[in-house]
Amino acid sequence: MAGREFLELDSPQQRLYLERFKRMEVIQKMFNELPKADQNLCNHGSYFLAANSSLCGLAANNFFRNILHVRRAAFVSALPMAVIPFLSTAGVYEVFVREPLFSGDLNCEVCAVVRGGLIGAVVGGLYPVFLALPLNASLAARY
């Protein structure tokens, strides 16, 4: 027992896990060498995209409230239209763009930009509009 058995990997799964871990360390080291402004943009960029989707949700809410002539429950309809798109956009961006980039699963720059753009367009733009329609339609039917 010279300690060699601890260095030998039992299965291909363990080897793949170790390779992935090494790749993540290299990516993290490269990320730490970036300027602080770029690091902040990478770390907090999803929140700017999420804030944009919140504003889109509030605009869609206001648009449908004016079309349907809903005058009551302004805060009740505005709160979910700001919070739900914010949380969903931040979560989807984290899962589909940021995590694959830092784990090494997403190597293509164009693919990352397209994913980010689609998340911004679909989850940040269309989703709040489709969320505002039934919310304000139910308020119009009630009041």
Tab-separated table of C-alpha atoms in Angstrom:
chain	number	residue	atom	x	y	z
A	1	MET	CA	0.000	0.000	0.000
A	2	ALA	CA	2.046	2.839	-1.314
A	3	GLY	CA	-0.928	5.109	-1.930
A	4	ARG	CA	-1.105	4.230	-5.603
A	5	GLU	CA	-4.581	2.745	-5.245
A	6	PHE	CA	-5.905	6.197	-4.417
A	7	LEU	CA	-4.591	7.577	-7.709
A	8	GLU	CA	-6.067	4.832	-9.865
A	9	LEU	CA	-9.556	5.491	-11.093
A	10	ASP	CA	-11.950	2.586	-10.918
A	11	SER	CA	-14.325	3.448	-13.698
A	12	PRO	CA	-14.546	5.551	-16.838
A	13	GLN	CA	-17.185	7.648	-15.064
A	14	GLN	CA	-14.655	8.718	-12.459
A	15	ARG	CA	-12.175	9.607	-15.196
A	16	LEU	CA	-14.775	11.697	-16.998
A	17	TYR	CA	-15.700	13.415	-13.746
A	18	LEU	CA	-12.050	14.217	-13.055
A	19	GLU	CA	-11.521	15.541	-16.602
A	20	ARG	CA	-14.611	17.719	-16.304
A	21	PHE	CA	-13.450	19.025	-12.939
A	22	LYS	CA	-10.031	19.902	-14.391
A	23	ARG	CA	-11.687	21.665	-17.323
A	24	MET	CA	-13.867	23.673	-14.915
A	25	GLU	CA	-10.778	24.689	-12.931
A	26	VAL	CA	-9.053	25.916	-16.103
A	27	ILE	CA	-12.131	27.903	-17.134
A	28	GLN	CA	-12.420	29.415	-13.654
A	29	LYS	CA	-8.734	30.372	-13.725
A	30	MET	CA	-9.178	32.051	-17.126
A	31	PHE	CA	-12.264	33.850	-15.805
A	32	ASN	CA	-10.336	35.176	-12.810
A	33	GLU	CA	-7.740	36.683	-15.174
A	34	LEU	CA	-10.385	38.836	-16.885
A	35	PRO	CA	-10.742	42.504	-15.912
A	36	LYS	CA	-13.205	43.223	-13.094
A	37	ALA	CA	-15.651	44.937	-15.460
A	38	ASP	CA	-15.917	41.804	-17.609
A	39	GLN	CA	-16.222	39.587	-14.537
A	40	ASN	CA	-19.046	41.749	-13.204
A	41	LEU	CA	-20.824	41.661	-16.553
A	42	CYS	CA	-20.573	37.887	-16.661
A	43	ASN	CA	-21.665	37.454	-13.050
A	44	HIS	CA	-24.497	39.987	-13.055
A	45	GLY	CA	-25.490	40.221	-16.720
A	46	SER	CA	-28.411	37.871	-16.280
A	47	TYR	CA	-29.936	40.291	-13.781
A	48	PHE	CA	-29.907	43.082	-16.365
A	49	LEU	CA	-31.655	40.777	-18.817
A	50	ALA	CA	-34.131	39.819	-16.086
A	51	ALA	CA	-34.789	43.477	-15.243
A	52	ASN	CA	-35.505	44.061	-18.921
A	53	SER	CA	-38.047	41.239	-18.904
A	54	SER	CA	-39.661	42.756	-15.803
A	55	LEU	CA	-40.040	46.054	-17.616
A	56	CYS	CA	-41.491	44.201	-20.595
A	57	GLY	CA	-43.953	42.498	-18.255
A	58	LEU	CA	-45.000	45.801	-16.713
A	59	ALA	CA	-45.418	47.362	-20.161
A	60	ALA	CA	-47.515	44.416	-21.354
A	61	ASN	CA	-49.583	44.600	-18.181
A	62	ASN	CA	-50.227	48.314	-18.720
A	63	PHE	CA	-51.051	47.722	-22.384
A	64	PHE	CA	-53.642	45.023	-21.677
A	65	ARG	CA	-55.113	46.955	-18.731
A	66	ASN	CA	-55.737	49.930	-21.028
A	67	ILE	CA	-57.188	47.796	-23.822
A	68	LEU	CA	-59.525	45.884	-21.474
A	69	HIS	CA	-60.408	49.015	-19.448
A	70	VAL	CA	-59.387	47.465	-16.130
A	71	ARG	CA	-59.189	50.157	-13.450
A	72	ARG	CA	-58.994	48.105	-10.253
A	73	ALA	CA	-56.295	45.868	-8.765
A	74	ALA	CA	-53.372	47.718	-10.287
A	75	PHE	CA	-50.839	46.519	-7.712
A	76	VAL	CA	-52.206	42.971	-7.713
A	77	SER	CA	-51.636	42.667	-11.449
A	78	ALA	CA	-48.347	44.601	-11.559
A	79	LEU	CA	-46.520	42.608	-8.884
A	80	PRO	CA	-46.612	39.196	-10.611
A	81	MET	CA	-45.874	40.832	-13.958
A	82	ALA	CA	-42.645	42.221	-12.540
A	83	VAL	CA	-41.535	39.330	-10.331
A	84	ILE	CA	-42.372	36.207	-12.358
A	85	PRO	CA	-40.574	37.273	-15.580
A	86	PHE	CA	-37.570	38.459	-13.543
A	87	LEU	CA	-37.162	35.140	-11.725
A	88	SER	CA	-37.842	32.982	-14.767
A	89	THR	CA	-35.421	34.898	-17.011
A	90	ALA	CA	-32.644	34.855	-14.425
A	91	GLY	CA	-33.157	31.124	-13.809
A	92	VAL	CA	-33.358	30.116	-17.459
A	93	TYR	CA	-30.259	32.171	-18.338
A	94	GLU	CA	-28.356	30.582	-15.456
A	95	VAL	CA	-29.314	27.045	-16.505
A	96	PHE	CA	-28.962	27.330	-20.283
A	97	VAL	CA	-26.081	29.798	-20.742
A	98	ARG	CA	-23.963	30.480	-17.673
A	99	GLU	CA	-23.712	26.960	-16.223
A	100	PRO	CA	-22.832	25.287	-19.556
A	101	LEU	CA	-20.201	27.967	-20.205
A	102	PHE	CA	-18.480	27.468	-16.875
A	103	SER	CA	-18.768	23.691	-16.908
A	104	GLY	CA	-17.221	23.464	-20.368
A	105	ASP	CA	-20.285	21.989	-22.058
A	106	LEU	CA	-20.788	25.052	-24.254
A	107	ASN	CA	-17.652	25.804	-26.270
A	108	CYS	CA	-19.111	27.631	-29.265
A	109	GLU	CA	-19.194	31.429	-28.957
A	110	VAL	CA	-21.943	31.777	-31.556
A	111	CYS	CA	-24.028	29.154	-29.756
A	112	ALA	CA	-23.731	31.049	-26.469
A	113	VAL	CA	-24.746	34.331	-28.113
A	114	VAL	CA	-27.697	32.689	-29.878
A	115	ARG	CA	-28.835	31.032	-26.650
A	116	GLY	CA	-28.623	34.317	-24.786
A	117	GLY	CA	-30.510	36.118	-27.543
A	118	LEU	CA	-33.246	33.512	-27.669
A	119	ILE	CA	-33.644	33.630	-23.906
A	120	GLY	CA	-33.860	37.407	-24.060
A	121	ALA	CA	-36.430	37.318	-26.857
A	122	VAL	CA	-38.602	34.400	-25.786
A	123	VAL	CA	-38.414	34.386	-21.991
A	124	GLY	CA	-37.724	38.102	-21.666
A	125	GLY	CA	-40.111	39.385	-24.332
A	126	LEU	CA	-42.815	36.964	-25.397
A	127	TYR	CA	-43.367	35.187	-22.087
A	128	PRO	CA	-44.398	38.349	-20.167
A	129	VAL	CA	-46.833	39.280	-22.948
A	130	PHE	CA	-48.439	35.839	-22.903
A	131	LEU	CA	-48.503	35.973	-19.108
A	132	ALA	CA	-50.203	39.387	-19.033
A	133	LEU	CA	-53.080	38.397	-21.302
A	134	PRO	CA	-54.847	35.828	-19.060
A	135	LEU	CA	-54.054	37.834	-15.938
A	136	ASN	CA	-55.743	40.963	-17.235
A	137	ALA	CA	-58.521	39.030	-18.970
A	138	SER	CA	-59.472	37.458	-15.648
A	139	LEU	CA	-59.425	40.889	-13.994
A	140	ALA	CA	-61.609	42.293	-16.791
A	141	ALA	CA	-64.093	39.457	-16.334
A	142	ARG	CA	-64.159	39.972	-12.580
A	143	TYR	CA	-64.547	43.771	-12.497
